[in-house]
């Protein structure tokens, strides 16, 4: 586990963008694993800047997203497909058909989960996977209790996750109750994983994560079993850690 502690959200985003761009420079046909939510927004802005100012190209890049709300179609403004199109894909030179997000509307959902897991294996697990962390330690939408052996599956979201994500919806009741998510095993297939955490509301989760105690109670802890993880935290997210770990 490599720990990078930076001053603020801006620096976290820059550092993460640097790692993504280095990956693209190493291999311009890379597969990137992407996340949604507030945490990677700054990273995506930096990646867009990279295309405009540093000649970075996504022409041959493929992306797989971690998750999607169940029941929302890709053109719903709260869907993760929509988020990715708006915040990143339509602003860089990626080919839309090379961007993959689970289909939240697919029926039966089990078949969609299987299709998505096979897709991850087919195009290759991500060379670099970006992760945010839920306050309850979830990665993707793998809520506490999810087994380490999980592959892409449909989950019922915890009340705390729905409350936290309600900020994106006009009404709390509109937050979907279920989501499709890559499993913990799917995530651990990635070559390299970059976890981002920013802000005081993530401090408790970062502290728990850095204890290094692996348990299904805290899904992010399974990342300790992976040999190429970088955690980038800002000062606020790191504020509850007393004993530093490297
Ligand atoms: C999003 C995802 C989630 C978020 C996590 C943190 O695709 O998989 O695990 O990364 O809920 O969300 P934010 O960044 O909004 O705090």
PDB file of C-alpha atoms and ligand atoms in Angstrom:
ATOM      1  CA  UNK A   1       0.000   0.000   0.000  1.00  0.00           C
ATOM      2  CA  UNK A   2       1.416   3.333  -0.988  1.00  0.00           C
ATOM      3  CA  UNK A   3       0.042   6.314   0.886  1.00  0.00           C
ATOM      4  CA  UNK A   4       0.173   9.793  -0.598  1.00  0.00           C
ATOM      5  CA  UNK A   5      -1.036  12.555   1.687  1.00  0.00           C
ATOM      6  CA  UNK A   6      -1.675  15.891   0.009  1.00  0.00           C
ATOM      7  CA  UNK A   7      -2.895  19.277   1.134  1.00  0.00           C
ATOM      8  CA  UNK A   8      -6.362  19.431  -0.382  1.00  0.00           C
ATOM      9  CA  UNK A   9      -8.899  18.169  -2.937  1.00  0.00           C
ATOM     10  CA  UNK A  10      -7.196  20.035  -5.779  1.00  0.00           C
ATOM     11  CA  UNK A  11      -3.853  18.340  -5.112  1.00  0.00           C
ATOM     12  CA  UNK A  12      -5.515  14.941  -4.701  1.00  0.00           C
ATOM     13  CA  UNK A  13      -7.139  15.374  -8.104  1.00  0.00           C
ATOM     14  CA  UNK A  14      -3.859  16.472  -9.738  1.00  0.00           C
ATOM     15  CA  UNK A  15      -1.929  13.565  -8.275  1.00  0.00           C
ATOM     16  CA  UNK A  16      -4.586  11.093  -9.443  1.00  0.00           C
ATOM     17  CA  UNK A  17      -4.617  12.649 -12.924  1.00  0.00           C
ATOM     18  CA  UNK A  18      -0.852  12.292 -13.064  1.00  0.00           C
ATOM     19  CA  UNK A  19      -1.133   8.553 -12.321  1.00  0.00           C
ATOM     20  CA  UNK A  20      -3.840   8.093 -14.975  1.00  0.00           C
ATOM     21  CA  UNK A  21      -1.857  10.006 -17.587  1.00  0.00           C
ATOM     22  CA  UNK A  22       1.297   8.046 -16.781  1.00  0.00           C
ATOM     23  CA  UNK A  23      -0.687   4.860 -17.375  1.00  0.00           C
ATOM     24  CA  UNK A  24      -1.886   6.173 -20.753  1.00  0.00           C
ATOM     25  CA  UNK A  25       1.661   7.173 -21.675  1.00  0.00           C
ATOM     26  CA  UNK A  26       2.874   3.662 -20.786  1.00  0.00           C
ATOM     27  CA  UNK A  27       0.106   2.077 -22.883  1.00  0.00           C
ATOM     28  CA  UNK A  28      -2.254   4.133 -25.042  1.00  0.00           C
ATOM     29  CA  UNK A  29      -4.560   1.077 -25.333  1.00  0.00           C
ATOM     30  CA  UNK A  30      -5.076   0.874 -21.568  1.00  0.00           C
ATOM     31  CA  UNK A  31      -8.312  -0.139 -19.875  1.00  0.00           C
ATOM     32  CA  UNK A  32      -9.291   2.329 -17.157  1.00  0.00           C
ATOM     33  CA  UNK A  33     -11.693   1.454 -14.353  1.00  0.00           C
ATOM     34  CA  UNK A  34     -13.731   4.514 -13.398  1.00  0.00           C
ATOM     35  CA  UNK A  35     -15.930   5.652 -10.526  1.00  0.00           C
ATOM     36  CA  UNK A  36     -18.643   8.265 -10.127  1.00  0.00           C
ATOM     37  CA  UNK A  37     -19.634  10.422  -7.139  1.00  0.00           C
ATOM     38  CA  UNK A  38     -18.126  13.652  -5.852  1.00  0.00           C
ATOM     39  CA  UNK A  39     -14.616  12.370  -5.263  1.00  0.00           C
ATOM     40  CA  UNK A  40     -13.389  11.888  -8.861  1.00  0.00           C
ATOM     41  CA  UNK A  41     -14.968  15.061 -10.285  1.00  0.00           C
ATOM     42  CA  UNK A  42     -11.748  17.056  -9.878  1.00  0.00           C
ATOM     43  CA  UNK A  43      -9.752  14.222 -11.406  1.00  0.00           C
ATOM     44  CA  UNK A  44     -12.025  14.228 -14.466  1.00  0.00           C
ATOM     45  CA  UNK A  45     -11.587  17.981 -14.840  1.00  0.00           C
ATOM     46  CA  UNK A  46      -7.808  17.498 -14.798  1.00  0.00           C
ATOM     47  CA  UNK A  47      -8.049  14.702 -17.374  1.00  0.00           C
ATOM     48  CA  UNK A  48     -10.069  16.984 -19.669  1.00  0.00           C
ATOM     49  CA  UNK A  49      -7.369  19.640 -19.220  1.00  0.00           C
ATOM     50  CA  UNK A  50      -4.782  17.010 -20.116  1.00  0.00           C
ATOM     51  CA  UNK A  51      -6.454  16.454 -23.487  1.00  0.00           C
ATOM     52  CA  UNK A  52      -6.665  20.170 -24.195  1.00  0.00           C
ATOM     53  CA  UNK A  53      -3.285  21.230 -22.862  1.00  0.00           C
ATOM     54  CA  UNK A  54      -1.005  18.213 -22.763  1.00  0.00           C
ATOM     55  CA  UNK A  55      -2.027  16.305 -25.911  1.00  0.00           C
ATOM     56  CA  UNK A  56      -3.178  13.257 -23.962  1.00  0.00           C
ATOM     57  CA  UNK A  57      -5.351  11.072 -26.182  1.00  0.00           C
ATOM     58  CA  UNK A  58      -8.057   8.555 -25.245  1.00  0.00           C
ATOM     59  CA  UNK A  59      -8.566   7.405 -28.826  1.00  0.00           C
ATOM     60  CA  UNK A  60      -7.641   3.806 -28.033  1.00  0.00           C
ATOM     61  CA  UNK A  61      -8.570   3.802 -24.335  1.00  0.00           C
ATOM     62  CA  UNK A  62     -11.400   1.674 -23.034  1.00  0.00           C
ATOM     63  CA  UNK A  63     -13.185   2.315 -19.758  1.00  0.00           C
ATOM     64  CA  UNK A  64     -15.307   0.198 -17.459  1.00  0.00           C
ATOM     65  CA  UNK A  65     -17.344   1.822 -14.727  1.00  0.00           C
ATOM     66  CA  UNK A  66     -17.841   0.292 -11.342  1.00  0.00           C
ATOM     67  CA  UNK A  67     -21.575   0.569 -10.995  1.00  0.00           C
ATOM     68  CA  UNK A  68     -24.972   1.838 -12.049  1.00  0.00           C
ATOM     69  CA  UNK A  69     -28.271   2.435 -10.304  1.00  0.00           C
ATOM     70  CA  UNK A  70     -30.855  -0.243 -10.932  1.00  0.00           C
ATOM     71  CA  UNK A  71     -33.889   1.065 -12.811  1.00  0.00           C
ATOM     72  CA  UNK A  72     -32.297   4.204 -14.278  1.00  0.00           C
ATOM     73  CA  UNK A  73     -31.665   4.363 -18.000  1.00  0.00           C
ATOM     74  CA  UNK A  74     -28.502   5.923 -19.370  1.00  0.00           C
ATOM     75  CA  UNK A  75     -30.284   9.139 -20.310  1.00  0.00           C
ATOM     76  CA  UNK A  76     -31.609   9.706 -16.775  1.00  0.00           C
ATOM     77  CA  UNK A  77     -29.702  12.672 -15.308  1.00  0.00           C
ATOM     78  CA  UNK A  78     -28.994  10.721 -12.112  1.00  0.00           C
ATOM     79  CA  UNK A  79     -27.683   7.634 -13.850  1.00  0.00           C
ATOM     80  CA  UNK A  80     -23.979   6.972 -13.694  1.00  0.00           C
ATOM     81  CA  UNK A  81     -23.876   6.577 -17.488  1.00  0.00           C
ATOM     82  CA  UNK A  82     -25.201  10.139 -17.789  1.00  0.00           C
ATOM     83  CA  UNK A  83     -22.729  11.375 -15.171  1.00  0.00           C
ATOM     84  CA  UNK A  84     -19.789   9.850 -17.032  1.00  0.00           C
ATOM     85  CA  UNK A  85     -20.901  11.224 -20.394  1.00  0.00           C
ATOM     86  CA  UNK A  86     -21.317  14.705 -18.954  1.00  0.00           C
ATOM     87  CA  UNK A  87     -18.326  14.867 -16.680  1.00  0.00           C
ATOM     88  CA  UNK A  88     -15.778  13.097 -18.819  1.00  0.00           C
ATOM     89  CA  UNK A  89     -16.539  11.187 -22.005  1.00  0.00           C
ATOM     90  CA  UNK A  90     -18.060  13.957 -24.095  1.00  0.00           C
ATOM     91  CA  UNK A  91     -15.144  16.219 -23.208  1.00  0.00           C
ATOM     92  CA  UNK A  92     -12.302  13.940 -24.280  1.00  0.00           C
ATOM     93  CA  UNK A  93     -11.499  12.141 -27.522  1.00  0.00           C
ATOM     94  CA  UNK A  94     -12.646   8.713 -26.306  1.00  0.00           C
ATOM     95  CA  UNK A  95     -14.840   6.594 -28.590  1.00  0.00           C
ATOM     96  CA  UNK A  96     -18.225   6.291 -26.932  1.00  0.00           C
ATOM     97  CA  UNK A  97     -18.473   2.603 -27.860  1.00  0.00           C
ATOM     98  CA  UNK A  98     -15.300   1.967 -25.852  1.00  0.00           C
ATOM     99  CA  UNK A  99     -16.932   3.180 -22.635  1.00  0.00           C
ATOM    100  CA  UNK A 100     -18.803   0.619 -20.563  1.00  0.00           C
ATOM    101  CA  UNK A 101     -21.261   1.149 -17.715  1.00  0.00           C
ATOM    102  CA  UNK A 102     -23.701  -1.544 -16.513  1.00  0.00           C
ATOM    103  CA  UNK A 103     -27.180  -1.202 -17.998  1.00  0.00           C
ATOM    104  CA  UNK A 104     -29.441  -0.307 -15.067  1.00  0.00           C
ATOM    105  CA  UNK A 105     -32.575  -1.175 -17.015  1.00  0.00           C
ATOM    106  CA  UNK A 106     -31.567  -4.628 -18.262  1.00  0.00           C
ATOM    107  CA  UNK A 107     -33.890  -7.525 -17.477  1.00  0.00           C
ATOM    108  CA  UNK A 108     -33.186  -9.988 -16.035  1.00  0.00           C
ATOM    109  CA  UNK A 109     -30.617  -8.243 -13.908  1.00  0.00           C
ATOM    110  CA  UNK A 110     -28.674 -11.477 -13.294  1.00  0.00           C
ATOM    111  CA  UNK A 111     -27.972 -11.769 -17.022  1.00  0.00           C
ATOM    112  CA  UNK A 112     -26.717  -8.180 -17.129  1.00  0.00           C
ATOM    113  CA  UNK A 113     -24.396  -8.852 -14.181  1.00  0.00           C
ATOM    114  CA  UNK A 114     -23.006 -11.922 -15.901  1.00  0.00           C
ATOM    115  CA  UNK A 115     -22.598 -10.044 -19.188  1.00  0.00           C
ATOM    116  CA  UNK A 116     -20.715  -7.249 -17.419  1.00  0.00           C
ATOM    117  CA  UNK A 117     -18.366  -9.580 -15.577  1.00  0.00           C
ATOM    118  CA  UNK A 118     -17.607 -11.394 -18.845  1.00  0.00           C
ATOM    119  CA  UNK A 119     -16.986  -8.050 -20.497  1.00  0.00           C
ATOM    120  CA  UNK A 120     -14.445  -7.121 -17.804  1.00  0.00           C
ATOM    121  CA  UNK A 121     -12.646 -10.404 -18.452  1.00  0.00           C
ATOM    122  CA  UNK A 122     -12.886 -10.010 -22.214  1.00  0.00           C
ATOM    123  CA  UNK A 123     -11.521  -6.502 -22.603  1.00  0.00           C
ATOM    124  CA  UNK A 124      -9.123  -7.215 -19.763  1.00  0.00           C
ATOM    125  CA  UNK A 125      -9.441  -6.120 -16.180  1.00  0.00           C
ATOM    126  CA  UNK A 126      -8.500  -2.463 -15.748  1.00  0.00           C
ATOM    127  CA  UNK A 127      -4.824  -1.571 -15.938  1.00  0.00           C
ATOM    128  CA  UNK A 128      -5.723   1.154 -13.484  1.00  0.00           C
ATOM    129  CA  UNK A 129      -8.881   1.311 -11.388  1.00  0.00           C
ATOM    130  CA  UNK A 130     -10.026   4.537  -9.701  1.00  0.00           C
ATOM    131  CA  UNK A 131     -11.993   4.103  -6.480  1.00  0.00           C
ATOM    132  CA  UNK A 132     -13.747   6.419  -4.096  1.00  0.00           C
ATOM    133  CA  UNK A 133     -14.642   5.164  -0.631  1.00  0.00           C
ATOM    134  CA  UNK A 134     -18.042   5.178   1.007  1.00  0.00           C
ATOM    135  CA  UNK A 135     -18.259   6.443   4.576  1.00  0.00           C
ATOM    136  CA  UNK A 136     -19.184   2.877   5.517  1.00  0.00           C
ATOM    137  CA  UNK A 137     -16.139   1.525   3.665  1.00  0.00           C
ATOM    138  CA  UNK A 138     -17.969   0.476   0.525  1.00  0.00           C
ATOM    139  CA  UNK A 139     -16.082   0.299  -2.749  1.00  0.00           C
ATOM    140  CA  UNK A 140     -18.208   0.319  -5.852  1.00  0.00           C
ATOM    141  CA  UNK A 141     -21.546  -0.439  -4.235  1.00  0.00           C
ATOM    142  CA  UNK A 142     -20.159  -3.370  -2.278  1.00  0.00           C
ATOM    143  CA  UNK A 143     -21.754  -2.655   1.049  1.00  0.00           C
ATOM    144  CA  UNK A 144     -20.502  -4.079   4.364  1.00  0.00           C
ATOM    145  CA  UNK A 145     -21.063  -7.832   4.454  1.00  0.00           C
ATOM    146  CA  UNK A 146     -20.248  -8.362   0.760  1.00  0.00           C
ATOM    147  CA  UNK A 147     -18.011 -11.421   0.385  1.00  0.00           C
ATOM    148  CA  UNK A 148     -14.549 -11.063  -1.049  1.00  0.00           C
ATOM    149  CA  UNK A 149     -15.426 -13.597  -3.749  1.00  0.00           C
ATOM    150  CA  UNK A 150     -18.222 -11.413  -5.150  1.00  0.00           C
ATOM    151  CA  UNK A 151     -18.306 -10.645  -8.861  1.00  0.00           C
ATOM    152  CA  UNK A 152     -20.673  -8.219 -10.619  1.00  0.00           C
ATOM    153  CA  UNK A 153     -24.022  -8.432  -8.849  1.00  0.00           C
ATOM    154  CA  UNK A 154     -27.157  -6.541  -7.920  1.00  0.00           C
ATOM    155  CA  UNK A 155     -27.172  -5.057  -4.399  1.00  0.00           C
ATOM    156  CA  UNK A 156     -29.656  -3.467  -2.108  1.00  0.00           C
ATOM    157  CA  UNK A 157     -28.211  -0.117  -1.057  1.00  0.00           C
ATOM    158  CA  UNK A 158     -27.800   0.601   2.650  1.00  0.00           C
ATOM    159  CA  UNK A 159     -29.974   3.353   4.095  1.00  0.00           C
ATOM    160  CA  UNK A 160     -26.793   5.328   4.893  1.00  0.00           C
ATOM    161  CA  UNK A 161     -25.644   5.113   1.258  1.00  0.00           C
ATOM    162  CA  UNK A 162     -29.036   6.218  -0.028  1.00  0.00           C
ATOM    163  CA  UNK A 163     -29.053   9.111   2.467  1.00  0.00           C
ATOM    164  CA  UNK A 164     -25.584  10.150   1.430  1.00  0.00           C
ATOM    165  CA  UNK A 165     -26.434  10.030  -2.284  1.00  0.00           C
ATOM    166  CA  UNK A 166     -29.758  11.820  -1.795  1.00  0.00           C
ATOM    167  CA  UNK A 167     -27.861  15.077  -2.354  1.00  0.00           C
ATOM    168  CA  UNK A 168     -27.889  14.364  -6.087  1.00  0.00           C
ATOM    169  CA  UNK A 169     -31.673  13.785  -6.227  1.00  0.00           C
ATOM    170  CA  UNK A 170     -34.561  16.199  -5.695  1.00  0.00           C
ATOM    171  CA  UNK A 171     -36.124  13.831  -3.166  1.00  0.00           C
ATOM    172  CA  UNK A 172     -34.597  11.148  -0.944  1.00  0.00           C
ATOM    173  CA  UNK A 173     -37.278   8.681  -2.053  1.00  0.00           C
ATOM    174  CA  UNK A 174     -36.089   8.995  -5.629  1.00  0.00           C
ATOM    175  CA  UNK A 175     -32.732   7.406  -4.783  1.00  0.00           C
ATOM    176  CA  UNK A 176     -32.889   3.899  -6.234  1.00  0.00           C
ATOM    177  CA  UNK A 177     -32.958   1.093  -3.703  1.00  0.00           C
ATOM    178  CA  UNK A 178     -30.723  -1.204  -5.770  1.00  0.00           C
ATOM    179  CA  UNK A 179     -27.644  -0.980  -7.937  1.00  0.00           C
ATOM    180  CA  UNK A 180     -25.506  -3.169 -10.147  1.00  0.00           C
ATOM    181  CA  UNK A 181     -21.900  -3.179  -9.017  1.00  0.00           C
ATOM    182  CA  UNK A 182     -18.657  -4.856  -9.879  1.00  0.00           C
ATOM    183  CA  UNK A 183     -17.862  -7.222  -7.028  1.00  0.00           C
ATOM    184  CA  UNK A 184     -14.876  -7.141  -4.740  1.00  0.00           C
ATOM    185  CA  UNK A 185     -13.206  -9.919  -6.682  1.00  0.00           C
ATOM    186  CA  UNK A 186     -13.879  -8.046  -9.950  1.00  0.00           C
ATOM    187  CA  UNK A 187     -12.211  -4.941  -8.516  1.00  0.00           C
ATOM    188  CA  UNK A 188      -9.236  -6.883  -7.185  1.00  0.00           C
ATOM    189  CA  UNK A 189      -8.533  -8.209 -10.713  1.00  0.00           C
ATOM    190  CA  UNK A 190      -7.240  -4.744 -11.693  1.00  0.00           C
ATOM    191  CA  UNK A 191      -3.502  -4.368 -12.207  1.00  0.00           C
ATOM    192  CA  UNK A 192      -3.286  -1.144 -10.241  1.00  0.00           C
ATOM    193  CA  UNK A 193      -5.809   0.511  -7.932  1.00  0.00           C
ATOM    194  CA  UNK A 194      -5.882   4.172  -6.965  1.00  0.00           C
ATOM    195  CA  UNK A 195      -8.155   5.030  -4.047  1.00  0.00           C
ATOM    196  CA  UNK A 196      -9.129   8.647  -3.467  1.00  0.00           C
ATOM    197  CA  UNK A 197     -10.463  10.185  -0.273  1.00  0.00           C
ATOM    198  CA  UNK A 198     -11.044  13.824   0.477  1.00  0.00           C
ATOM    199  CA  UNK A 199     -12.721  15.776   3.245  1.00  0.00           C
ATOM    200  CA  UNK A 200     -13.512  15.380   6.933  1.00  0.00           C
ATOM    201  CA  UNK A 201     -16.527  13.162   6.180  1.00  0.00           C
ATOM    202  CA  UNK A 202     -14.102  10.478   4.981  1.00  0.00           C
ATOM    203  CA  UNK A 203     -11.711  10.751   7.932  1.00  0.00           C
ATOM    204  CA  UNK A 204     -13.278   7.918   9.933  1.00  0.00           C
ATOM    205  CA  UNK A 205     -13.274   5.591   6.911  1.00  0.00           C
ATOM    206  CA  UNK A 206      -9.642   6.441   6.104  1.00  0.00           C
ATOM    207  CA  UNK A 207      -8.634   5.780   9.701  1.00  0.00           C
ATOM    208  CA  UNK A 208     -10.409   2.425   9.690  1.00  0.00           C
ATOM    209  CA  UNK A 209      -8.900   1.556   6.307  1.00  0.00           C
ATOM    210  CA  UNK A 210      -5.360   2.328   7.434  1.00  0.00           C
ATOM    211  CA  UNK A 211      -5.719   0.014  10.419  1.00  0.00           C
ATOM    212  CA  UNK A 212      -5.229  -2.684   7.792  1.00  0.00           C
ATOM    213  CA  UNK A 213      -7.641  -5.099   9.466  1.00  0.00           C
ATOM    214  CA  UNK A 214      -9.319  -7.132   6.716  1.00  0.00           C
ATOM    215  CA  UNK A 215     -12.998  -7.778   7.319  1.00  0.00           C
ATOM    216  CA  UNK A 216     -16.255  -8.027   5.373  1.00  0.00           C
ATOM    217  CA  UNK A 217     -17.560  -5.321   7.756  1.00  0.00           C
ATOM    218  CA  UNK A 218     -15.407  -2.857   5.853  1.00  0.00           C
ATOM    219  CA  UNK A 219     -15.200  -3.829   2.160  1.00  0.00           C
ATOM    220  CA  UNK A 220     -12.341  -1.434   1.331  1.00  0.00           C
ATOM    221  CA  UNK A 221     -10.149  -3.447   3.707  1.00  0.00           C
ATOM    222  CA  UNK A 222      -9.919  -6.199   1.053  1.00  0.00           C
ATOM    223  CA  UNK A 223      -7.704  -3.838  -0.914  1.00  0.00           C
ATOM    224  CA  UNK A 224      -4.950  -4.784   1.525  1.00  0.00           C
ATOM    225  CA  UNK A 225      -4.792  -8.111  -0.313  1.00  0.00           C
ATOM    226  CA  UNK A 226      -3.836  -6.384  -3.556  1.00  0.00           C
ATOM    227  CA  UNK A 227      -0.180  -5.665  -4.254  1.00  0.00           C
ATOM    228  CA  UNK A 228      -0.491  -2.392  -6.168  1.00  0.00           C
ATOM    229  CA  UNK A 229      -2.756   0.034  -4.350  1.00  0.00           C
ATOM    230  CA  UNK A 230      -2.130   3.755  -3.933  1.00  0.00           C
ATOM    231  CA  UNK A 231      -4.251   5.716  -1.489  1.00  0.00           C
ATOM    232  CA  UNK A 232      -4.329   9.460  -2.116  1.00  0.00           C
ATOM    233  CA  UNK A 233      -5.819  11.393   0.786  1.00  0.00           C
ATOM    234  CA  UNK A 234      -6.030  15.039   1.596  1.00  0.00           C
ATOM    235  CA  UNK A 235      -5.295  16.489   5.034  1.00  0.00           C
ATOM    236  CA  UNK A 236      -8.928  16.510   6.106  1.00  0.00           C
ATOM    237  CA  UNK A 237      -9.497  12.878   5.178  1.00  0.00           C
ATOM    238  CA  UNK A 238      -6.265  11.981   6.979  1.00  0.00           C
ATOM    239  CA  UNK A 239      -7.026  14.049  10.069  1.00  0.00           C
ATOM    240  CA  UNK A 240      -8.008  11.158  12.351  1.00  0.00           C
ATOM    241  CA  UNK A 241      -4.948   9.066  11.613  1.00  0.00           C
ATOM    242  CA  UNK A 242      -2.368   9.268  14.312  1.00  0.00           C
ATOM    243  CA  UNK A 243       0.048   6.467  13.459  1.00  0.00           C
ATOM    244  CA  UNK A 244       1.072   6.893   9.828  1.00  0.00           C
ATOM    245  CA  UNK A 245       1.437   3.838   7.640  1.00  0.00           C
ATOM    246  CA  UNK A 246       3.432   3.434   4.471  1.00  0.00           C
TER     247      UNK A 246
HETATM  248  C1  LIG B   1     -19.208   5.403  -7.318  1.00  0.00           C
HETATM  249  C2  LIG B   1     -18.920   4.388  -6.317  1.00  0.00           C
HETATM  250  C3  LIG B   1     -18.953   4.667  -4.863  1.00  0.00           C
HETATM  251  C4  LIG B   1     -18.350   6.022  -4.486  1.00  0.00           C
HETATM  252  C5  LIG B   1     -18.471   6.243  -2.974  1.00  0.00           C
HETATM  253  C6  LIG B   1     -17.953   7.604  -2.596  1.00  0.00           C
HETATM  254  O1  LIG B   1     -19.100   4.865  -8.625  1.00  0.00           O
HETATM  255  O2  LIG B   1     -18.683   3.293  -6.692  1.00  0.00           O
HETATM  256  O3  LIG B   1     -18.266   3.653  -4.185  1.00  0.00           O
HETATM  257  O4  LIG B   1     -17.017   6.047  -4.884  1.00  0.00           O
HETATM  258  O5  LIG B   1     -19.798   6.140  -2.596  1.00  0.00           O
HETATM  259  O6  LIG B   1     -18.788   8.575  -3.128  1.00  0.00           O
HETATM  260  P1  LIG B   1     -18.413  10.109  -3.101  1.00  0.00           P
HETATM  261  O7  LIG B   1     -17.227  10.257  -3.987  1.00  0.00           O
HETATM  262  O8  LIG B   1     -19.605  10.828  -3.667  1.00  0.00           O
HETATM  263  O9  LIG B   1     -18.112  10.459  -1.697  1.00  0.00           O
END
